[in-house]
GROMACS .gro file of C-alpha atoms in nm:
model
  316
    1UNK     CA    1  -4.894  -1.673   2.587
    2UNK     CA    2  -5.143  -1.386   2.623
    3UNK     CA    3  -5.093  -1.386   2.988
    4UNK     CA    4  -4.723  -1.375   2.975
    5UNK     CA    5  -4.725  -1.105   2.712
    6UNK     CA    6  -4.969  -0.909   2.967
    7UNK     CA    7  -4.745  -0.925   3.240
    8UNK     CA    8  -4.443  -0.844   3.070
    9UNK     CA    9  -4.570  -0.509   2.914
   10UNK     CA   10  -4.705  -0.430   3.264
   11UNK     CA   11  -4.332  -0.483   3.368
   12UNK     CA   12  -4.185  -0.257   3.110
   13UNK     CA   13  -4.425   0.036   3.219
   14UNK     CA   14  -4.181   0.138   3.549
   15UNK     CA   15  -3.911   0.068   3.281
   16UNK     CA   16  -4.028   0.316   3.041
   17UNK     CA   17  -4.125   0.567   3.295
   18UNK     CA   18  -3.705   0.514   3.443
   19UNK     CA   19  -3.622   0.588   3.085
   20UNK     CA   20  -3.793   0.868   3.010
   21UNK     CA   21  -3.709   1.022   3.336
   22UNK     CA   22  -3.307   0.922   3.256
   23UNK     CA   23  -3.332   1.066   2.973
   24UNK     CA   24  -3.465   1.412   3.063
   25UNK     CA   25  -3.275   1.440   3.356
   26UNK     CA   26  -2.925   1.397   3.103
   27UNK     CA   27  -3.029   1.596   2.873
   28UNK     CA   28  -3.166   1.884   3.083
   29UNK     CA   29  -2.821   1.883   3.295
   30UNK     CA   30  -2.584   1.939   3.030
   31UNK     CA   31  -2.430   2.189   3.010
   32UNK     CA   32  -2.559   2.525   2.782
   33UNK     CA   33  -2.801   2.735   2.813
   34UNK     CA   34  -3.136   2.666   2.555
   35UNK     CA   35  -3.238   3.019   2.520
   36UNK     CA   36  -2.905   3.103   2.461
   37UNK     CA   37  -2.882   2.883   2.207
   38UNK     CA   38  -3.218   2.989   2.037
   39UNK     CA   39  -3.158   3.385   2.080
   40UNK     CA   40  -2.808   3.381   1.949
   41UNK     CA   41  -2.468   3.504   2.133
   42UNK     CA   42  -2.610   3.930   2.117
   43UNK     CA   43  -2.885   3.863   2.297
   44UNK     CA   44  -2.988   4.061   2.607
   45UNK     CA   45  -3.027   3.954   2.957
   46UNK     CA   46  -3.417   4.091   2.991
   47UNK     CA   47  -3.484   3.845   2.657
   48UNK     CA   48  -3.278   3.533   2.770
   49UNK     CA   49  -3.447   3.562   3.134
   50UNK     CA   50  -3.827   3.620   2.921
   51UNK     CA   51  -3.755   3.336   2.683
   52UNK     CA   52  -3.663   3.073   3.001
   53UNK     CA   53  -3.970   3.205   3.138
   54UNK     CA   54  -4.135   3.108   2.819
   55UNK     CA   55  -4.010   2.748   2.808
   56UNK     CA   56  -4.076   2.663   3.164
   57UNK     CA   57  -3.686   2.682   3.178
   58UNK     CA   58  -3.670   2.830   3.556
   59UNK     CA   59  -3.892   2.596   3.728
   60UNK     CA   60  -3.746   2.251   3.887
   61UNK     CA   61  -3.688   1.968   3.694
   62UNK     CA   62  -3.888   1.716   3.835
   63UNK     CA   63  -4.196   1.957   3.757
   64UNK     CA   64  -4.070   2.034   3.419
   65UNK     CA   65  -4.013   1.632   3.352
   66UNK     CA   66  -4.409   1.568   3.491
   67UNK     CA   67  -4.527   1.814   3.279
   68UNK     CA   68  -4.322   1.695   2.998
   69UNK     CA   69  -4.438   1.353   3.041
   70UNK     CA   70  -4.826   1.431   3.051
   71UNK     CA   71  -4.767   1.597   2.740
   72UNK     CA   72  -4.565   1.277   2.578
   73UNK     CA   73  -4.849   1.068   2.685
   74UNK     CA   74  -5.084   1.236   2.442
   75UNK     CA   75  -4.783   1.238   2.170
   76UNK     CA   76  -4.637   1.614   2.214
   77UNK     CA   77  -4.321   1.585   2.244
   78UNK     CA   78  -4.285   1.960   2.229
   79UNK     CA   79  -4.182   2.200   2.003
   80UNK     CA   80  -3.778   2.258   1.890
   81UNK     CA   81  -3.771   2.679   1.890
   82UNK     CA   82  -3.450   2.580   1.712
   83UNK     CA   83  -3.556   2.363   1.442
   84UNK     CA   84  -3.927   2.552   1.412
   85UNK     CA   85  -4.036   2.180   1.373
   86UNK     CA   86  -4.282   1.930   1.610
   87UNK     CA   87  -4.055   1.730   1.752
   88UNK     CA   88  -4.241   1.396   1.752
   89UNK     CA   89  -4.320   1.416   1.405
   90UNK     CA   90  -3.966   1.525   1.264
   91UNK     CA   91  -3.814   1.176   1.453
   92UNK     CA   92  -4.105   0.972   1.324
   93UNK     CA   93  -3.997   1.124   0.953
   94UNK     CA   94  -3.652   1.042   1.060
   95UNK     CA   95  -3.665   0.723   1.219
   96UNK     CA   96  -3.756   0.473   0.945
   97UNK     CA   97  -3.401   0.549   0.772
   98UNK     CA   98  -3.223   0.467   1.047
   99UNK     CA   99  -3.442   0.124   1.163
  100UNK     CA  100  -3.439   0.040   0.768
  101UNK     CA  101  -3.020   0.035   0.775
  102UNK     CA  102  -3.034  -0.176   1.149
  103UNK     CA  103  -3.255  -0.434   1.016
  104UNK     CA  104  -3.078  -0.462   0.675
  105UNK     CA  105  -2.791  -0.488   0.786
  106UNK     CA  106  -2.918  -0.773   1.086
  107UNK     CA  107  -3.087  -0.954   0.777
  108UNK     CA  108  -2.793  -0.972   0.574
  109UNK     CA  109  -2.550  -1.077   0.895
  110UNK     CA  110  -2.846  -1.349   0.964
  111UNK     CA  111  -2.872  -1.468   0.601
  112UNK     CA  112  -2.479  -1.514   0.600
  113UNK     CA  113  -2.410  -1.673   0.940
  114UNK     CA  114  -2.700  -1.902   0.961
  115UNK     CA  115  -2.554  -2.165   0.640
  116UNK     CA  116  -2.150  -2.053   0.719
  117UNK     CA  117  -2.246  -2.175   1.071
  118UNK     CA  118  -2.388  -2.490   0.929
  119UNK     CA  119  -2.114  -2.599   0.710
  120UNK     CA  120  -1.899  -2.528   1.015
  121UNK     CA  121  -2.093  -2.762   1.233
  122UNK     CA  122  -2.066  -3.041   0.994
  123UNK     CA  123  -1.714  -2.999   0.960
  124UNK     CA  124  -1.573  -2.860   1.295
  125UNK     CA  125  -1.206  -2.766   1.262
  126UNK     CA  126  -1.185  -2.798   0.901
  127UNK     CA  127  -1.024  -2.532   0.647
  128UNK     CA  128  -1.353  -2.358   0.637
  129UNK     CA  129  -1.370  -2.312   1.005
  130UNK     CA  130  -1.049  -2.121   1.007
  131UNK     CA  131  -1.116  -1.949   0.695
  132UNK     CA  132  -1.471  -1.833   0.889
  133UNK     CA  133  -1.337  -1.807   1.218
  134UNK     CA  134  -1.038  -1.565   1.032
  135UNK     CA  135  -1.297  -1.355   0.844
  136UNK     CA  136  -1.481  -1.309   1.145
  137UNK     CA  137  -1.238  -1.187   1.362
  138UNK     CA  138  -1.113  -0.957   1.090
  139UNK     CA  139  -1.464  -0.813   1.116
  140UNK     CA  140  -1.502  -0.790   1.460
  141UNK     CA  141  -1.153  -0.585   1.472
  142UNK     CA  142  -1.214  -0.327   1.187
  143UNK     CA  143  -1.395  -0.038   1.315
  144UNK     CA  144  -1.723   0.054   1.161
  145UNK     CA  145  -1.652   0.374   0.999
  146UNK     CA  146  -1.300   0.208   0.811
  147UNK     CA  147  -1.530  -0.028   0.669
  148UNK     CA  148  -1.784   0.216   0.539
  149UNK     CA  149  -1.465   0.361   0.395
  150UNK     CA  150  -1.341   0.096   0.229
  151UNK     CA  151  -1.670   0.071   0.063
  152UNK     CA  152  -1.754   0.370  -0.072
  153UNK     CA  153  -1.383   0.337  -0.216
  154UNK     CA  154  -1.467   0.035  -0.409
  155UNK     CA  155  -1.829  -0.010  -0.488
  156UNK     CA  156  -1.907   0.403  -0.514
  157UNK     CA  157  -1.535   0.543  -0.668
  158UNK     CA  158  -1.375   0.272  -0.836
  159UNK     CA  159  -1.641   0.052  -0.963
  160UNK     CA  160  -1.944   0.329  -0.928
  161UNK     CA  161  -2.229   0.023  -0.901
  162UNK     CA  162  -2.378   0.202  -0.533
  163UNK     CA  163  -2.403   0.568  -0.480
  164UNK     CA  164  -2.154   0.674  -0.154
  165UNK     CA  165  -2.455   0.940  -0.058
  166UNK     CA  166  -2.832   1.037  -0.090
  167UNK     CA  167  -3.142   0.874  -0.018
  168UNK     CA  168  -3.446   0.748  -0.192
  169UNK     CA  169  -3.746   0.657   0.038
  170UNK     CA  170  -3.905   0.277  -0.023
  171UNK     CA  171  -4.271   0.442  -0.079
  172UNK     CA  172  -4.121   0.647  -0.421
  173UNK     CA  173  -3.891   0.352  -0.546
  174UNK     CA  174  -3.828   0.027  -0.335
  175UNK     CA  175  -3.538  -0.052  -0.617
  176UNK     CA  176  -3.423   0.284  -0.570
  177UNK     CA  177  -3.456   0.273  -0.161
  178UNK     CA  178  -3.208  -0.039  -0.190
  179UNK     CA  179  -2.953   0.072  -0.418
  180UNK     CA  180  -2.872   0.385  -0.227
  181UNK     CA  181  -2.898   0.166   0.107
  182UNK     CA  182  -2.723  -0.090   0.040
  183UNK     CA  183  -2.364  -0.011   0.104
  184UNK     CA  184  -2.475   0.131   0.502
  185UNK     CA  185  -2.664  -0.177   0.535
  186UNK     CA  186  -2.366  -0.389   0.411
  187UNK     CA  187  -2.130  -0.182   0.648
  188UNK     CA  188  -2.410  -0.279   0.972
  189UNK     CA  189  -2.428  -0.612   0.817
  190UNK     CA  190  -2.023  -0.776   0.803
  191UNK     CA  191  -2.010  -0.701   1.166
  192UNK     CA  192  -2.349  -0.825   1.303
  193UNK     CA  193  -2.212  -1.144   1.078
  194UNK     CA  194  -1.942  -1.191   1.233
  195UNK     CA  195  -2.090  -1.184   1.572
  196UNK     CA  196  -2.422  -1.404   1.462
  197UNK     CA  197  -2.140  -1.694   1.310
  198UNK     CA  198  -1.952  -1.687   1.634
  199UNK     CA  199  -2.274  -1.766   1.856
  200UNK     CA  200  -2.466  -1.974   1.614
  201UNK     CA  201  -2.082  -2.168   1.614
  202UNK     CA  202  -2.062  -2.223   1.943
  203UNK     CA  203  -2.415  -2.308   2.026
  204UNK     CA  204  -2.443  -2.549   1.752
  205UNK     CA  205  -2.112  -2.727   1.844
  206UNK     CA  206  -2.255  -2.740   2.235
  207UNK     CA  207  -2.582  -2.879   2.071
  208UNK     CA  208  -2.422  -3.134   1.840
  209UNK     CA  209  -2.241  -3.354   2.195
  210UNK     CA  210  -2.588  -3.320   2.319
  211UNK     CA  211  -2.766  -3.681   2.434
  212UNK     CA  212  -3.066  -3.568   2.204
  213UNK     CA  213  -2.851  -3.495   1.903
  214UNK     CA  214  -2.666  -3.846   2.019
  215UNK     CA  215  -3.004  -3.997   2.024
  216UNK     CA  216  -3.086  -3.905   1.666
  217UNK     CA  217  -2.743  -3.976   1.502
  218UNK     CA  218  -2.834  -4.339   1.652
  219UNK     CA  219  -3.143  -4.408   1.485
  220UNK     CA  220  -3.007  -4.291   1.141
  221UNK     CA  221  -3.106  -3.931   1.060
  222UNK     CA  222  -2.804  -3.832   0.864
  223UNK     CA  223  -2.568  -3.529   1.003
  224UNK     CA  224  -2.702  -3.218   0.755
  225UNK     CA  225  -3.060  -3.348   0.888
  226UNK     CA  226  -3.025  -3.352   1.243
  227UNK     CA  227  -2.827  -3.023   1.255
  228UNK     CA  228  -3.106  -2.850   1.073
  229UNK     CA  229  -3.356  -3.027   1.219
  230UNK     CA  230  -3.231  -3.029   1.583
  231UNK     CA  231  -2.927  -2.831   1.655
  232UNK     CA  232  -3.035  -2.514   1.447
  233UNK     CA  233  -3.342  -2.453   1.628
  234UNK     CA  234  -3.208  -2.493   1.938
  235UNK     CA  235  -2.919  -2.261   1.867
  236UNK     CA  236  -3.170  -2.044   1.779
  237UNK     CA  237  -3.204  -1.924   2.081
  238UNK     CA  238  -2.921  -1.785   2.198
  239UNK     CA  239  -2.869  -1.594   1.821
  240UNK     CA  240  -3.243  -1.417   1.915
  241UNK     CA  241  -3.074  -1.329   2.193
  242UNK     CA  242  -2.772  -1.169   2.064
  243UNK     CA  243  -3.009  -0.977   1.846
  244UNK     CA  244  -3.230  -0.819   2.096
  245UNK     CA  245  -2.966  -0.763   2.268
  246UNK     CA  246  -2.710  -0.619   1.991
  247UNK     CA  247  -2.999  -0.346   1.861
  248UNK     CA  248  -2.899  -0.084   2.137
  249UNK     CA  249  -2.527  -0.036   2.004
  250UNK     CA  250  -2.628  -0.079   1.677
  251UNK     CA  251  -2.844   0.249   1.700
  252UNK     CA  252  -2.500   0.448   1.782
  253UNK     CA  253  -2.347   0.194   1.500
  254UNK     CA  254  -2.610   0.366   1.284
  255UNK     CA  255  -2.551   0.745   1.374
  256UNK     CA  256  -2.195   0.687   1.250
  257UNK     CA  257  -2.325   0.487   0.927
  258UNK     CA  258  -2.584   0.790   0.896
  259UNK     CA  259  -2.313   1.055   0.875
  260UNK     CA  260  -2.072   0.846   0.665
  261UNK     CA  261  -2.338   0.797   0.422
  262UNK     CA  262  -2.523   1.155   0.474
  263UNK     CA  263  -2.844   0.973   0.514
  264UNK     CA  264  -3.176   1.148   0.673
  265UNK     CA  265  -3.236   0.904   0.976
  266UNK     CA  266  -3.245   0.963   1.340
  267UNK     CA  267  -2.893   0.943   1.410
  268UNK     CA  268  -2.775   1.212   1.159
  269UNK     CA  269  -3.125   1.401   1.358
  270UNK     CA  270  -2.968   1.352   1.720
  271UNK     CA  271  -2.585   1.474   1.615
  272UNK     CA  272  -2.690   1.800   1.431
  273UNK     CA  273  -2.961   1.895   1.750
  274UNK     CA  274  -2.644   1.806   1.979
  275UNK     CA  275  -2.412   2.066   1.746
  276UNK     CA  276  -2.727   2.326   1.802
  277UNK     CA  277  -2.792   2.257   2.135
  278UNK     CA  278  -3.116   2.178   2.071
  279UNK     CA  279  -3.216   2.011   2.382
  280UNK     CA  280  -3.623   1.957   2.317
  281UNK     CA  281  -3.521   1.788   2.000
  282UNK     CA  282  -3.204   1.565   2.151
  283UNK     CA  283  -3.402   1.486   2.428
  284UNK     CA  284  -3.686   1.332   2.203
  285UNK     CA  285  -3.492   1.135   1.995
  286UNK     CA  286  -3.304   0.961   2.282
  287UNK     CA  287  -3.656   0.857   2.460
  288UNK     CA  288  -3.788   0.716   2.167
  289UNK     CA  289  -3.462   0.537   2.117
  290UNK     CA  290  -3.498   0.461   2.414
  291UNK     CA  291  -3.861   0.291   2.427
  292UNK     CA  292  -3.791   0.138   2.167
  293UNK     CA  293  -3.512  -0.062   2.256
  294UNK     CA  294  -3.712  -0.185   2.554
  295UNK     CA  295  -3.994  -0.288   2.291
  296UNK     CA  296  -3.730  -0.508   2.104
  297UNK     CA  297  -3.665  -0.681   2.426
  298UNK     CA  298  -4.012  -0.789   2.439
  299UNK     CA  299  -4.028  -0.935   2.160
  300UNK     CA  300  -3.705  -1.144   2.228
  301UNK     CA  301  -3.896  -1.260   2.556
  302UNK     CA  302  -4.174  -1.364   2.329
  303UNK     CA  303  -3.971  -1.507   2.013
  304UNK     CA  304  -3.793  -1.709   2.313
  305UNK     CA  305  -4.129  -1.872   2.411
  306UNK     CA  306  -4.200  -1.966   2.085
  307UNK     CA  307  -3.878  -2.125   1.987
  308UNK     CA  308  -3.879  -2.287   2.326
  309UNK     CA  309  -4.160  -2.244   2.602
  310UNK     CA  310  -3.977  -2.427   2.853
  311UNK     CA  311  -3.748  -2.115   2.901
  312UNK     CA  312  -4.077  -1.941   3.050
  313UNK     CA  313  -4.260  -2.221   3.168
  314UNK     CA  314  -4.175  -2.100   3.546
  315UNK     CA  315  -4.135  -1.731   3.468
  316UNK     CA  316  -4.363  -1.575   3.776
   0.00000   0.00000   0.00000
């Protein structure tokens, strides 16, 4: 385990380094000009052409990327001129909102999908299949801001139990944190449920014909007992998968969630630096995004090694 764990961080390190470089290179070639931006519309020539100076602005920007990135290494980030802010710690001050909502919202499409996928598998084809299967699709179909919508208009308006905006940080008042997050979490959640059902459905059908499965139906284990014994772990699996895989898009699900719900995370952070062309600050948020994505995928590889070491067994 520690040896595989070893080699796949040393793996990620030309991944990271591809990132980061990505990253800068998109954000420094759009178009806009920074100083512009930070001096205002009435500034002179002789101040815009001083200020680029400043910032490092004229040099190339494979210098201004290794400089960048010896700086990063020791945790500057830089400074937004914009903002007046550090930019590392602004999007660490930031970022727990917006990873709170993603793994809420995973949690609660997990906690749903896991027993509806169940009840499915002991009953394929049944009235609460299609009832499921329905539901999910529904889900899948309505886009993430209509539901979020929808929401607000019943739980915030009509019945007033959740607040529709505002934030209360889990350090001053965990009750607190949860009732004003629990309609964006709710709005991440329906859809990563419907998505978690239809895997965990499939897999554990696929599992259930399997000669193993077979094997213990024989000897008498009754059917709840060797799907939650058997089937669900090895479904498992691919539904880790889907996870790791799903919490990429469900950082851009969260900027939208973030705005909807005027929240303070990282998402609402990236749009408003985008609106100021505020490229220091944009450019942070997207690497650290960005790394850690690529952490999450580790620790897929590594929850798939535990749930079943065969999988890496001949991983070189």
């Amino acid at each position: 385990m520690i040896a595989f764990v070893l080699r796949r961080i040393v793996q990620l390190v030309p991944v990271l380094l591809g990132v980061t470089l990505l990253a800068f290179l998109l954000v420094n070639l759009l178009p806009g000009n920074m100083a512009l931006a930070i001096l205002g519309p009435d500034a002179s020539k002789e101040a815009i052409a001083h200020l680029q100076e400043q910032l490092g602005l004229n040099q190339p920007i494979l210098l201004r990327y290794l400089h960048w990135l010896a700086h990063a290494l020791t945790g500057d980030f830089g400074w937004s001129e914009i903002q007046s802010q550090p930019v590392l710690p602004t999007i660490l001050q930031r970022f727990p909102v917006t990873v709170e909502i993603i793994l809420l919202g995973q949690l609660i499409g997990v906690v749903l999908a896991m027993p509806c996928a169940v009840a499915v598998a002991l009953r394929p084809q049944g009235w609460l299949d299609r009832l499921l299967g329905l539901l999910a699709y529904g889900a899948i179909a309505t886009p993430r801001f209509l539901l979020g919508l929808l929401l607000i208009l019943g739980f915030s308006v009509y019945w007033q139990l959740f607040p529709s905006t505002g934030f209360v940080s889990l350090f001053a008042d965990a009750a607190g944190n949860l009732h004003s997050v629990a309609l964006p979490a709710i709005t991440i959640g329906v859809l990563e449920f419907a998505v978690y059902f239809r895997v965990l459905r499939g897999e554990m059908l696929r599992n259930l014909a399997e000669d193993f499965v077979l094997a213990a139906r024989a000897k008498g284990i009754s059917p709840l007992r060797a799907v939650l014994r058997h089937v669900l772990r090895n479904s498992a699996v691919a539904l880790v998968t889907v996870i790791g895989i799903g919490f990429g898009p469900l950082v851009s699900g969260a900027v939208i969630v973030e705005s909807l719900f005027s929240l303070p995370g990282a998402g609402d952070l990236l749009v408003n630096s985008i609106y100021q062309r505020d490229a220091v600050m944009v450019q942070g948020v997207v690497v650290i995004v960005a790394v850690t994505v690529v952490l999450v995928n580790l620790v897929v590889d590594i929850a798939h090694m535990l749930l079943d070491p065969r999988i890496h067994l001949h991983d070189g």
